[in-house]
PDB file of C-alpha atoms in Angstrom:
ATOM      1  CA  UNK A1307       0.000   0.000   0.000  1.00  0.00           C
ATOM      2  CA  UNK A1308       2.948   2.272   0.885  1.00  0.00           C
ATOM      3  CA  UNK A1309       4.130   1.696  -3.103  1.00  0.00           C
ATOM      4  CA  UNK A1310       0.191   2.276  -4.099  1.00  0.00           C
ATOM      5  CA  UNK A1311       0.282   5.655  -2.127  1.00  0.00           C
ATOM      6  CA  UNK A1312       4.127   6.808  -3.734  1.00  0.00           C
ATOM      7  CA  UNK A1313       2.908   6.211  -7.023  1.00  0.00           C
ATOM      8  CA  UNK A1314      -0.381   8.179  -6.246  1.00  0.00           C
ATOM      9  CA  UNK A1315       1.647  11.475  -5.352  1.00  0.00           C
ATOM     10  CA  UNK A1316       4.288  10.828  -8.275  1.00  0.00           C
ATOM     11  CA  UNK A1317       1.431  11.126 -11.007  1.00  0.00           C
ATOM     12  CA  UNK A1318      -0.275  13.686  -9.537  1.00  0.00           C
ATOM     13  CA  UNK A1319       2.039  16.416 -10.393  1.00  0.00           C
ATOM     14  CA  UNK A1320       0.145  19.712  -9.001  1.00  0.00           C
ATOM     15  CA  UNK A1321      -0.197  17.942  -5.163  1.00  0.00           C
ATOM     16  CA  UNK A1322       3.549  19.531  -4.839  1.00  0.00           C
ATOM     17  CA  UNK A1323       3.351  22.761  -6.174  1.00  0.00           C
ATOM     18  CA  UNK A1324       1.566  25.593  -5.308  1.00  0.00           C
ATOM     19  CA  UNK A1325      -1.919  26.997  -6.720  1.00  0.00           C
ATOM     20  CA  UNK A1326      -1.683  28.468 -10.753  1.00  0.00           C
ATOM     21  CA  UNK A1327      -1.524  31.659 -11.744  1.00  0.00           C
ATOM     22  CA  UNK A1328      -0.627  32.913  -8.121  1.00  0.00           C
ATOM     23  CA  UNK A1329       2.231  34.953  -9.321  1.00  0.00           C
ATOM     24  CA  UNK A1330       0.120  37.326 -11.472  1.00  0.00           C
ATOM     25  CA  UNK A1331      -0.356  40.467 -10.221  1.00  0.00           C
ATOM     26  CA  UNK A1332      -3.932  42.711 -10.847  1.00  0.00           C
ATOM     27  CA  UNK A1333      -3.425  45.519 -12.801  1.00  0.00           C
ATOM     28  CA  UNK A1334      -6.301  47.595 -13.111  1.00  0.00           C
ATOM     29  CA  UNK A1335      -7.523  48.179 -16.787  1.00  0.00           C
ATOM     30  CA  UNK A1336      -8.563  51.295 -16.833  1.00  0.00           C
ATOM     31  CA  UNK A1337      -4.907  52.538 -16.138  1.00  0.00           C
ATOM     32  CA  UNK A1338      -4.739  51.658 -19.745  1.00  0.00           C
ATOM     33  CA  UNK A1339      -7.518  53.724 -20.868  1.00  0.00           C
ATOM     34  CA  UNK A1340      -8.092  57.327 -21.872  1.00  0.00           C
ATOM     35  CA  UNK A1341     -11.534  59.270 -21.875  1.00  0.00           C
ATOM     36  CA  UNK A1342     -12.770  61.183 -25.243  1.00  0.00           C
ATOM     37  CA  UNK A1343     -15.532  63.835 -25.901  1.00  0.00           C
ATOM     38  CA  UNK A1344     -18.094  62.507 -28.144  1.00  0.00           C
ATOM     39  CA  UNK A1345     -19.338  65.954 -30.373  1.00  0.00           C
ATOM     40  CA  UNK A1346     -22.647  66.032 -31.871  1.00  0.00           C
ATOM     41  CA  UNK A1347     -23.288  67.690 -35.479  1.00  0.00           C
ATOM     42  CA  UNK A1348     -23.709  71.567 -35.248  1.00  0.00           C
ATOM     43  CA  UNK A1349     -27.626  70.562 -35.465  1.00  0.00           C
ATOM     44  CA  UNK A1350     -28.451  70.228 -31.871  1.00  0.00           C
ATOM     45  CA  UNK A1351     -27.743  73.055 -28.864  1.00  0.00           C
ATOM     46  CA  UNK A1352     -25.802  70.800 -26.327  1.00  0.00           C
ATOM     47  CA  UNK A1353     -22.616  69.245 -29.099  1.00  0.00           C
ATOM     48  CA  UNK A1354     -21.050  67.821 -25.788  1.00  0.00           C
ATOM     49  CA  UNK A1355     -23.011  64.353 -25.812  1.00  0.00           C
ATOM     50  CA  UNK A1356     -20.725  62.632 -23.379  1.00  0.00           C
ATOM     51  CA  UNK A1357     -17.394  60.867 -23.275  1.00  0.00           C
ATOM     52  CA  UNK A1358     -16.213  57.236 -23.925  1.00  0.00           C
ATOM     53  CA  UNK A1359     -13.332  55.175 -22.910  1.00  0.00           C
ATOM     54  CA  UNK A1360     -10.735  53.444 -25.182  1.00  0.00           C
ATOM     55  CA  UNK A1361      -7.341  51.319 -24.659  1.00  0.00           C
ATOM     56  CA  UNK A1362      -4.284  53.482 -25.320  1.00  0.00           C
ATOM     57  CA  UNK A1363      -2.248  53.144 -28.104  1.00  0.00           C
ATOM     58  CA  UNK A1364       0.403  50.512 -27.978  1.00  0.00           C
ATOM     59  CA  UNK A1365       2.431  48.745 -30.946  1.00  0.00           C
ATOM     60  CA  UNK A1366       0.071  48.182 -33.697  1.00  0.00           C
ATOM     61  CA  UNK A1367      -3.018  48.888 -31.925  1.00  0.00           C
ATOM     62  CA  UNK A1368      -4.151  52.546 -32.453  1.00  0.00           C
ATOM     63  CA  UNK A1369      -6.933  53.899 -30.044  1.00  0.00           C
ATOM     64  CA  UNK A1370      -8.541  56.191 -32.219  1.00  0.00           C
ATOM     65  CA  UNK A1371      -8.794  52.954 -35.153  1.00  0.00           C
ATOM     66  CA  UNK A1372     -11.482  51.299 -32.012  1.00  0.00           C
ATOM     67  CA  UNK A1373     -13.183  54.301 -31.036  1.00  0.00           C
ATOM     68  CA  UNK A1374     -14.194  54.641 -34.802  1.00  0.00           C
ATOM     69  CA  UNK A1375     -17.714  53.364 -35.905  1.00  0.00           C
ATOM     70  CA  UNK A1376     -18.839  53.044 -32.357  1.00  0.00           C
ATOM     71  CA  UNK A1377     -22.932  53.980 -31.983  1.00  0.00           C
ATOM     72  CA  UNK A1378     -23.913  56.329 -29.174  1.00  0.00           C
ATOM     73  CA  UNK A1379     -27.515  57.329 -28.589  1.00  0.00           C
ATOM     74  CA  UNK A1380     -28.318  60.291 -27.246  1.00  0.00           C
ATOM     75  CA  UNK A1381     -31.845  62.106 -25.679  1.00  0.00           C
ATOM     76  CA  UNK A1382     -33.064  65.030 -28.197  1.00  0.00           C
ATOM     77  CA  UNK A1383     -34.303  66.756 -24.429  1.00  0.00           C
ATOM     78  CA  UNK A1384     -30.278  66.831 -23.665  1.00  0.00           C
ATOM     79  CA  UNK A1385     -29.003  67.515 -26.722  1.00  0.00           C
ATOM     80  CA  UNK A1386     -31.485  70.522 -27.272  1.00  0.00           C
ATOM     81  CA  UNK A1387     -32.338  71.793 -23.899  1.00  0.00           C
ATOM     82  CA  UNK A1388     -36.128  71.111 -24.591  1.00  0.00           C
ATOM     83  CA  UNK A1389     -37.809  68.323 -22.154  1.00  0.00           C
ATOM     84  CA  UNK A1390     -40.834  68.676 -24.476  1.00  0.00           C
ATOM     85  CA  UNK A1391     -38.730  66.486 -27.087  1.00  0.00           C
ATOM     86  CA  UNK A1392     -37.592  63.632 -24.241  1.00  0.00           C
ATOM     87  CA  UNK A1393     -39.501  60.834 -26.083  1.00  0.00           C
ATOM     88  CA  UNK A1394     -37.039  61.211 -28.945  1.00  0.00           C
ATOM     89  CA  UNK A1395     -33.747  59.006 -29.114  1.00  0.00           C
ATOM     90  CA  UNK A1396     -30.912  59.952 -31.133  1.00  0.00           C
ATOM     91  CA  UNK A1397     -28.235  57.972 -32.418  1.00  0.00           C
ATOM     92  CA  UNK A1398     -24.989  59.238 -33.693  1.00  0.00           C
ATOM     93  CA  UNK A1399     -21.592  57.294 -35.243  1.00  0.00           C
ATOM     94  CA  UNK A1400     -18.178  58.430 -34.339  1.00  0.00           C
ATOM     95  CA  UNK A1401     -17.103  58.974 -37.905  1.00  0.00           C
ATOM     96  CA  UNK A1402     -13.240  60.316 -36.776  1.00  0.00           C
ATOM     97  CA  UNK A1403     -11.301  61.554 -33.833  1.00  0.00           C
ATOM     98  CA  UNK A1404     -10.171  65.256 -34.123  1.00  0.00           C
ATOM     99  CA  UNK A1405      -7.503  65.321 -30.695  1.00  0.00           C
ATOM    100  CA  UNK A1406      -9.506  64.283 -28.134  1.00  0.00           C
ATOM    101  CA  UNK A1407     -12.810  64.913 -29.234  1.00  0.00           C
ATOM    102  CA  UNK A1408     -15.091  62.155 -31.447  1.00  0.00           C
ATOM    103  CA  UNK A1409     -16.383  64.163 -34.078  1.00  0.00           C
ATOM    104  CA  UNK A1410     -20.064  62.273 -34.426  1.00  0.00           C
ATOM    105  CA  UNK A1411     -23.060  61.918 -38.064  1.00  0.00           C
ATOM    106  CA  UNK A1412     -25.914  61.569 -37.436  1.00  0.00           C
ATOM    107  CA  UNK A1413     -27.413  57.453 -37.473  1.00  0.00           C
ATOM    108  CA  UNK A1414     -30.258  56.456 -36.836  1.00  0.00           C
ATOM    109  CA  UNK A1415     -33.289  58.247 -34.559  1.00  0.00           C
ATOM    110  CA  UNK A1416     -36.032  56.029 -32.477  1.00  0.00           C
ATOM    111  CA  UNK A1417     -39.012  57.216 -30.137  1.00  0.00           C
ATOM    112  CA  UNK A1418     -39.001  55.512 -26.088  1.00  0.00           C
ATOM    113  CA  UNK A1419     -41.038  52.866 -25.716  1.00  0.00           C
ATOM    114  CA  UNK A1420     -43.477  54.516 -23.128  1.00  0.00           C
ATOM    115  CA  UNK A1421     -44.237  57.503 -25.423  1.00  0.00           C
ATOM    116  CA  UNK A1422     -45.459  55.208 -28.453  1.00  0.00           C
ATOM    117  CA  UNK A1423     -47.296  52.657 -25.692  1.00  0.00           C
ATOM    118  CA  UNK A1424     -49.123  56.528 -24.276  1.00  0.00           C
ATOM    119  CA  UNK A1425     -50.425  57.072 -28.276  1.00  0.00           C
ATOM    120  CA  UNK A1426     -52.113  53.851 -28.019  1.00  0.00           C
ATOM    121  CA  UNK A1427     -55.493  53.464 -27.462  1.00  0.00           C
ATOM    122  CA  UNK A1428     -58.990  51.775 -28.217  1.00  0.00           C
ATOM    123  CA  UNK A1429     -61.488  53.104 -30.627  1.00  0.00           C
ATOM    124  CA  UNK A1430     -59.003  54.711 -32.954  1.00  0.00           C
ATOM    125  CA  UNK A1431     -56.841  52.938 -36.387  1.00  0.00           C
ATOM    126  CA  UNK A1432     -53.462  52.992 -35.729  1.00  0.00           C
ATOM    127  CA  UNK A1433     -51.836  53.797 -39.444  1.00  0.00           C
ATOM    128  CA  UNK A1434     -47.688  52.591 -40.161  1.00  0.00           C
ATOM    129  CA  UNK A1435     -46.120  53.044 -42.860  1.00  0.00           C
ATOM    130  CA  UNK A1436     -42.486  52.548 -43.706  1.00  0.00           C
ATOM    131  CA  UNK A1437     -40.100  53.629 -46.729  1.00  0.00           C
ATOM    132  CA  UNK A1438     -36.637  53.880 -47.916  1.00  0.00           C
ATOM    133  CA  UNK A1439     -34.975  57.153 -49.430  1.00  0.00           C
ATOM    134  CA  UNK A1440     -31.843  58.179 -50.524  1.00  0.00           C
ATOM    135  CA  UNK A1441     -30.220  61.988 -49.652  1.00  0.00           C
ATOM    136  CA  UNK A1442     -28.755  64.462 -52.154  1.00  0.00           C
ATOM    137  CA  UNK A1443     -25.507  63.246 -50.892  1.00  0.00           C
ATOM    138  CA  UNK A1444     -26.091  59.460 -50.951  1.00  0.00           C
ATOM    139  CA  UNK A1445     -27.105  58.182 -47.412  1.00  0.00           C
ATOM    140  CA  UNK A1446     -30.173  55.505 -47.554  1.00  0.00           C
ATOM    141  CA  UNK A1447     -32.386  56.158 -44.749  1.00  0.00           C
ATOM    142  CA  UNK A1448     -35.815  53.804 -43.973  1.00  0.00           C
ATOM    143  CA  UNK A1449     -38.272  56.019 -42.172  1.00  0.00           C
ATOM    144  CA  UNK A1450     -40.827  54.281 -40.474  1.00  0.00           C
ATOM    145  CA  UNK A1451     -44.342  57.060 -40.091  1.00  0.00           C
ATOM    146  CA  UNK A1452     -46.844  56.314 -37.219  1.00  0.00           C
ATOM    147  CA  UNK A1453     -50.347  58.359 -37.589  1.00  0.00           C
ATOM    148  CA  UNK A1454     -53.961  57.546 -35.382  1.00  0.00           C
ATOM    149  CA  UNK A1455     -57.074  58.224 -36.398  1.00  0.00           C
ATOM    150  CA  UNK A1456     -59.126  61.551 -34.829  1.00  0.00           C
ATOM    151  CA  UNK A1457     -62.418  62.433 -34.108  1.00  0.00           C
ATOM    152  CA  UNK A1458     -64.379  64.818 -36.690  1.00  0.00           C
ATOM    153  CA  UNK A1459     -65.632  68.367 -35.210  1.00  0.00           C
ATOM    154  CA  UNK A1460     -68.846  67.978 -33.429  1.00  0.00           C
ATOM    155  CA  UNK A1461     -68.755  63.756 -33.633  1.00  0.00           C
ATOM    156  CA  UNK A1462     -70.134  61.736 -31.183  1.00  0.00           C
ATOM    157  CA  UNK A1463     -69.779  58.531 -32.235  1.00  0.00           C
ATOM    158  CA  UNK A1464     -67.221  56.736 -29.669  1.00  0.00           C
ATOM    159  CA  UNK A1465     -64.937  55.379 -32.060  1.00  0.00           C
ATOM    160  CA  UNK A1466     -62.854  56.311 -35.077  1.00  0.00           C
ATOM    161  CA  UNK A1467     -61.814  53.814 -37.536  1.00  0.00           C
ATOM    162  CA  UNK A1468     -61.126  54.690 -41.223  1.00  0.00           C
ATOM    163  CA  UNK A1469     -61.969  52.481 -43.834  1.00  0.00           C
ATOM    164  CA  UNK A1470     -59.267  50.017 -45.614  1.00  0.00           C
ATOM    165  CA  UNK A1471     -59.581  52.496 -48.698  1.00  0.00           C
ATOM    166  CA  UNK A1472     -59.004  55.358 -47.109  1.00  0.00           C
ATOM    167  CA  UNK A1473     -55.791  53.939 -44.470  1.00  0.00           C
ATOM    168  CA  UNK A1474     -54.428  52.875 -48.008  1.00  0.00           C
ATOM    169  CA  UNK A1475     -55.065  56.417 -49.504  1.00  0.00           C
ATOM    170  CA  UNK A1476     -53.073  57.745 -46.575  1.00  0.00           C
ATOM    171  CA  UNK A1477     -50.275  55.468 -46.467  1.00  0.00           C
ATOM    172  CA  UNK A1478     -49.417  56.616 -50.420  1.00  0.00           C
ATOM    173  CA  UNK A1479     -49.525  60.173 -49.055  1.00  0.00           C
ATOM    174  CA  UNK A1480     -47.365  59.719 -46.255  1.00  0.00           C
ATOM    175  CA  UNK A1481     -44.933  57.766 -48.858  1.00  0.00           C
ATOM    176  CA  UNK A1482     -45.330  60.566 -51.260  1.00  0.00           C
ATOM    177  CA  UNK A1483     -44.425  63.292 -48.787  1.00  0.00           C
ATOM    178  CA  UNK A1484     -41.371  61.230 -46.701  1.00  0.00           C
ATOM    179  CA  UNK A1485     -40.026  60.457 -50.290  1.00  0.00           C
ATOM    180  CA  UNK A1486     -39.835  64.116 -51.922  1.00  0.00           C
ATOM    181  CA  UNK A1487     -38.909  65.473 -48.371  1.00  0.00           C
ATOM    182  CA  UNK A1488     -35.735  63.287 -47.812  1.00  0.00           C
ATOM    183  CA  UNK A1489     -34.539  62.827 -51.335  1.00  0.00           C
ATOM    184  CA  UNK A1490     -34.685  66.802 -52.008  1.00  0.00           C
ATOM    185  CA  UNK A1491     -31.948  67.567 -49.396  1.00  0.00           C
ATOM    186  CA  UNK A1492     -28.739  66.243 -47.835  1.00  0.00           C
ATOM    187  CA  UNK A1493     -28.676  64.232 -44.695  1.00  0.00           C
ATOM    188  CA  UNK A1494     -28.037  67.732 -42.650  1.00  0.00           C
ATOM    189  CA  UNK A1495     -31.034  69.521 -43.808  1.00  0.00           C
ATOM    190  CA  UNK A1496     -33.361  66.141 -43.204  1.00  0.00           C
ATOM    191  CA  UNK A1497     -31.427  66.013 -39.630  1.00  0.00           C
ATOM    192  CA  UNK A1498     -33.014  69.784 -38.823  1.00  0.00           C
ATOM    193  CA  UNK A1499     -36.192  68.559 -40.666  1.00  0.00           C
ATOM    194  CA  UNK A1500     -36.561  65.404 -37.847  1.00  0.00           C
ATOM    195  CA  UNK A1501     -36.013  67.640 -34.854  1.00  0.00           C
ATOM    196  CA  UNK A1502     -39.221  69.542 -34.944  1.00  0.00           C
ATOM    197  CA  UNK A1503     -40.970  67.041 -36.436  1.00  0.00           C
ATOM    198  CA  UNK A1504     -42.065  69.131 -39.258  1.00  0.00           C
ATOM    199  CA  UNK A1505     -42.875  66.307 -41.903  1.00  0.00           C
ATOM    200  CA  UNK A1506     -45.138  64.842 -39.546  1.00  0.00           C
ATOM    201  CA  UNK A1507     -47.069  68.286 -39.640  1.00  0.00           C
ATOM    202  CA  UNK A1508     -46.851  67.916 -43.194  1.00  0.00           C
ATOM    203  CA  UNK A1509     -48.694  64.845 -43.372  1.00  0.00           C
ATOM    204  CA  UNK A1510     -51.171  65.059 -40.515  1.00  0.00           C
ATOM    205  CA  UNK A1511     -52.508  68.537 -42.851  1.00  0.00           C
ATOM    206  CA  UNK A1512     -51.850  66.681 -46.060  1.00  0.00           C
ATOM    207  CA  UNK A1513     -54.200  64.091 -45.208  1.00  0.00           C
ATOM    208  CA  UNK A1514     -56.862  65.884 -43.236  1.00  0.00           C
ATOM    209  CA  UNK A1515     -59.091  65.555 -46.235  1.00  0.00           C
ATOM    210  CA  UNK A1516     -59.042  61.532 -46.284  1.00  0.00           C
ATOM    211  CA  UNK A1517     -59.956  60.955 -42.703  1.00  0.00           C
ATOM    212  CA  UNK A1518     -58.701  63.293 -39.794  1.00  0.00           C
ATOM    213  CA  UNK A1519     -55.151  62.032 -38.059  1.00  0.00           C
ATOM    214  CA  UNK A1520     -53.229  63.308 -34.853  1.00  0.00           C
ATOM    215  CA  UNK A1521     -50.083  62.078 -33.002  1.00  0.00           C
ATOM    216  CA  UNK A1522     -48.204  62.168 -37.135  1.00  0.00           C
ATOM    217  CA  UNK A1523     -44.221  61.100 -35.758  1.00  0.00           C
ATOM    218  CA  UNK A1524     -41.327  59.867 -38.255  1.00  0.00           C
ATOM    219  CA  UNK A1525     -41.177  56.698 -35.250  1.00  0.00           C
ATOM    220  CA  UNK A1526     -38.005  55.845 -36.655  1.00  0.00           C
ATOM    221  CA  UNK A1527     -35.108  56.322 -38.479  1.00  0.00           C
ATOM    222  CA  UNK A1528     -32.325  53.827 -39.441  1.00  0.00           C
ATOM    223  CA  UNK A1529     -29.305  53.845 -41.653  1.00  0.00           C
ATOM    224  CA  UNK A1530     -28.993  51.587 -44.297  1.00  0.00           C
ATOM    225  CA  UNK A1531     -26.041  52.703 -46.756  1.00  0.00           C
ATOM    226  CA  UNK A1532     -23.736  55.409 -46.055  1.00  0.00           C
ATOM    227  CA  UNK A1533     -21.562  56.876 -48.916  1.00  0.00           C
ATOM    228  CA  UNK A1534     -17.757  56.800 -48.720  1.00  0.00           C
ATOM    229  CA  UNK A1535     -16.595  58.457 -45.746  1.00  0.00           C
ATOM    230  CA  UNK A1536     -15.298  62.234 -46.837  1.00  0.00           C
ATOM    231  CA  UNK A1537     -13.868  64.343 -43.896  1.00  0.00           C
ATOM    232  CA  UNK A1538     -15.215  67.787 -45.570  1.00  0.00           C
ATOM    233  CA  UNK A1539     -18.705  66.600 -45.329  1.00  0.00           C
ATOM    234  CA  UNK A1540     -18.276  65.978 -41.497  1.00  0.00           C
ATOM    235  CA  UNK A1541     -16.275  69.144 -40.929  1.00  0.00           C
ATOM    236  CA  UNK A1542     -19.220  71.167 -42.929  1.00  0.00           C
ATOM    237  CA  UNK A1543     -21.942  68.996 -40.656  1.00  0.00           C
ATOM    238  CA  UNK A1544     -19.686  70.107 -37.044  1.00  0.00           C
ATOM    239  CA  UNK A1545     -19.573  73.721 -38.559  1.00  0.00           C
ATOM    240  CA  UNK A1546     -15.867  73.569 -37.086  1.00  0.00           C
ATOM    241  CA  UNK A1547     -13.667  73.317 -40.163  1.00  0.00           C
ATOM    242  CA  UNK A1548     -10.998  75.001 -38.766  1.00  0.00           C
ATOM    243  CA  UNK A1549      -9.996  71.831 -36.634  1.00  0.00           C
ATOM    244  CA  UNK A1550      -7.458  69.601 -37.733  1.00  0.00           C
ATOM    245  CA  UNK A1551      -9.099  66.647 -38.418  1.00  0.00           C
ATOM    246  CA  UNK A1552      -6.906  63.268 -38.047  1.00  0.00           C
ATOM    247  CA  UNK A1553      -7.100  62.582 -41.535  1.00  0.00           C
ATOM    248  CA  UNK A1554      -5.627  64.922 -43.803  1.00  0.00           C
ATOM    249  CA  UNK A1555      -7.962  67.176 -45.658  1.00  0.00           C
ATOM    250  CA  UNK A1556      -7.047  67.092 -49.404  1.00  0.00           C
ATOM    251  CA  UNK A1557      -5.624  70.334 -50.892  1.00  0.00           C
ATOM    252  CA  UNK A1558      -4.757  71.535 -46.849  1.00  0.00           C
ATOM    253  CA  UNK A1559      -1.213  69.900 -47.223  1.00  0.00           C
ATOM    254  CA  UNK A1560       0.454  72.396 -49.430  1.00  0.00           C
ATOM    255  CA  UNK A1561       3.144  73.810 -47.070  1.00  0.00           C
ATOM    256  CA  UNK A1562       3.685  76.408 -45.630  1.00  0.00           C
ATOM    257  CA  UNK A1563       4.365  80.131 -47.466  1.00  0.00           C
ATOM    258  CA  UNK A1564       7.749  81.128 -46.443  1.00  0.00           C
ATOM    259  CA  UNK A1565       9.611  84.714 -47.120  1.00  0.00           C
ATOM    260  CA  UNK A1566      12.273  84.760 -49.893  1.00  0.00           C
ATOM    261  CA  UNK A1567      15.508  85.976 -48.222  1.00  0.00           C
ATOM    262  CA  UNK A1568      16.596  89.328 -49.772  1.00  0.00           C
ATOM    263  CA  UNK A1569      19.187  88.336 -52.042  1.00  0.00           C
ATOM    264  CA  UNK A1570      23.168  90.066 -51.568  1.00  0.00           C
TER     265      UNK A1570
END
């Protein structure tokens, strides 16, 4: 049994030593890390929308390579000092990193769930309609419309439903109207066009003579295709051109215009 027991300890190799990985001391991560300002287009009031961490540079791995691309989403109540706009959600995509600010484009745009679940109701139609447009400059967007039924002046019936006819007249006037407005103007102009909701005016009057609407929101907003990235467009959208961006801005790196010595 004594052999049985030697034999026991000589294959089990870790009984001598002492636990793994004990030798490894905790370094704390975010040592490692820097914090950058994340700048929203010249659109909105408030451009500070927050800040976001990233690894330092080391070797091959360049911070501002990661921090490009990410999605932030932002409140339009923050962003424009208005808590009448709260139950919109903006998204934005760091598109490049001008020293240590994220210069941000506009992305995508959504409503909060409670706001949408308060426009519900009984005795009303709930109208959606959805569509997909392409900007002056090349950006596909799909904008998703949401539109209820209202009652007529002096009605006293309880409830409000339009007929199939008529919720299919107004869903090819809300396409009509979503299509001309977003594929007459660049993404920057349809940006300032979401913010007050002014197409969803637009419709709710447009279709007043079908069947009466209220509560007309562009619900959503989402990128499909964005055109090649182009660091003059995003300068013009941040109104601050006179940053350096990282990238070099063609036709900027021309030198410098020095004095001709006087000559002897």
């Amino acid at each position: 049994s004594q052999q049985r027991i030697n034999m026991a300890v000589g294959k089990n190799k870790r009984l001598s030593k002492g636990k793994k990985g004990k030798g490894k001391k905790q370094v704390d991560a975010f040592s490692k890390k820097d914090w950058y300002d994340i700048k929203a287009p010249s659109a909105f009031t408030t451009r500070n929308v927050g800040k976001t961490l990233v690894t330092r540079s080391s070797g091959m791995r360049v911070a501002t390579e990661f921090l490009k691309g990410r999605i932030v989403e932002a409140n339009l109540a923050d962003l424009n000092k208005d808590e009448d706009q709260n139950y919109r959600k903006m998204k934005f995509q760091i598109l490049d990193i001008s020293g240590k600010s994220c210069l941000c484009n506009f992305y995508g745009m959504d409503m909060t769930t409670d706001k949408i679940r308060s426009l519900v109701k009984k005795w009303q139609t709930t109208i959606e309609c959805q569509v997909d447009v392409t900007t002056t400059d090349g950006y596909k967007l799909r904008m998703f419309c949401l539109a209820f039924t209202k009652k007529r002046q002096n009605q006293l019936k309880k409830t409000t439903y339009a007929q199939t006819a008529q919720i299919k007249a107004i869903r090819k006037r809300m396409t009509d109207i979503m299509t001309k407005e977003a594929s007459t103007c660049d993404l920057k102009d349809l940006v300032r066009k979401f913010i007050p909701n002014s197409i969803g005016t637009q419709i709710e009057q447009a279709c007043q003579s079908i069947y009466p609407l209220k509560d007309v929101f562009i619900r959503k907003v989402k990128t499909l295709k964005a055109p090649k990235f182009d660091i003059t467009k995003l300068m013009e959208v941040h109104g601050n051109a006179s940053e350096t961006p990282s990238a070099p801005v063609p036709g900027q790196d021309e030198g410098t215009k020095l004095d001709r010595p006087n000559e002897l």
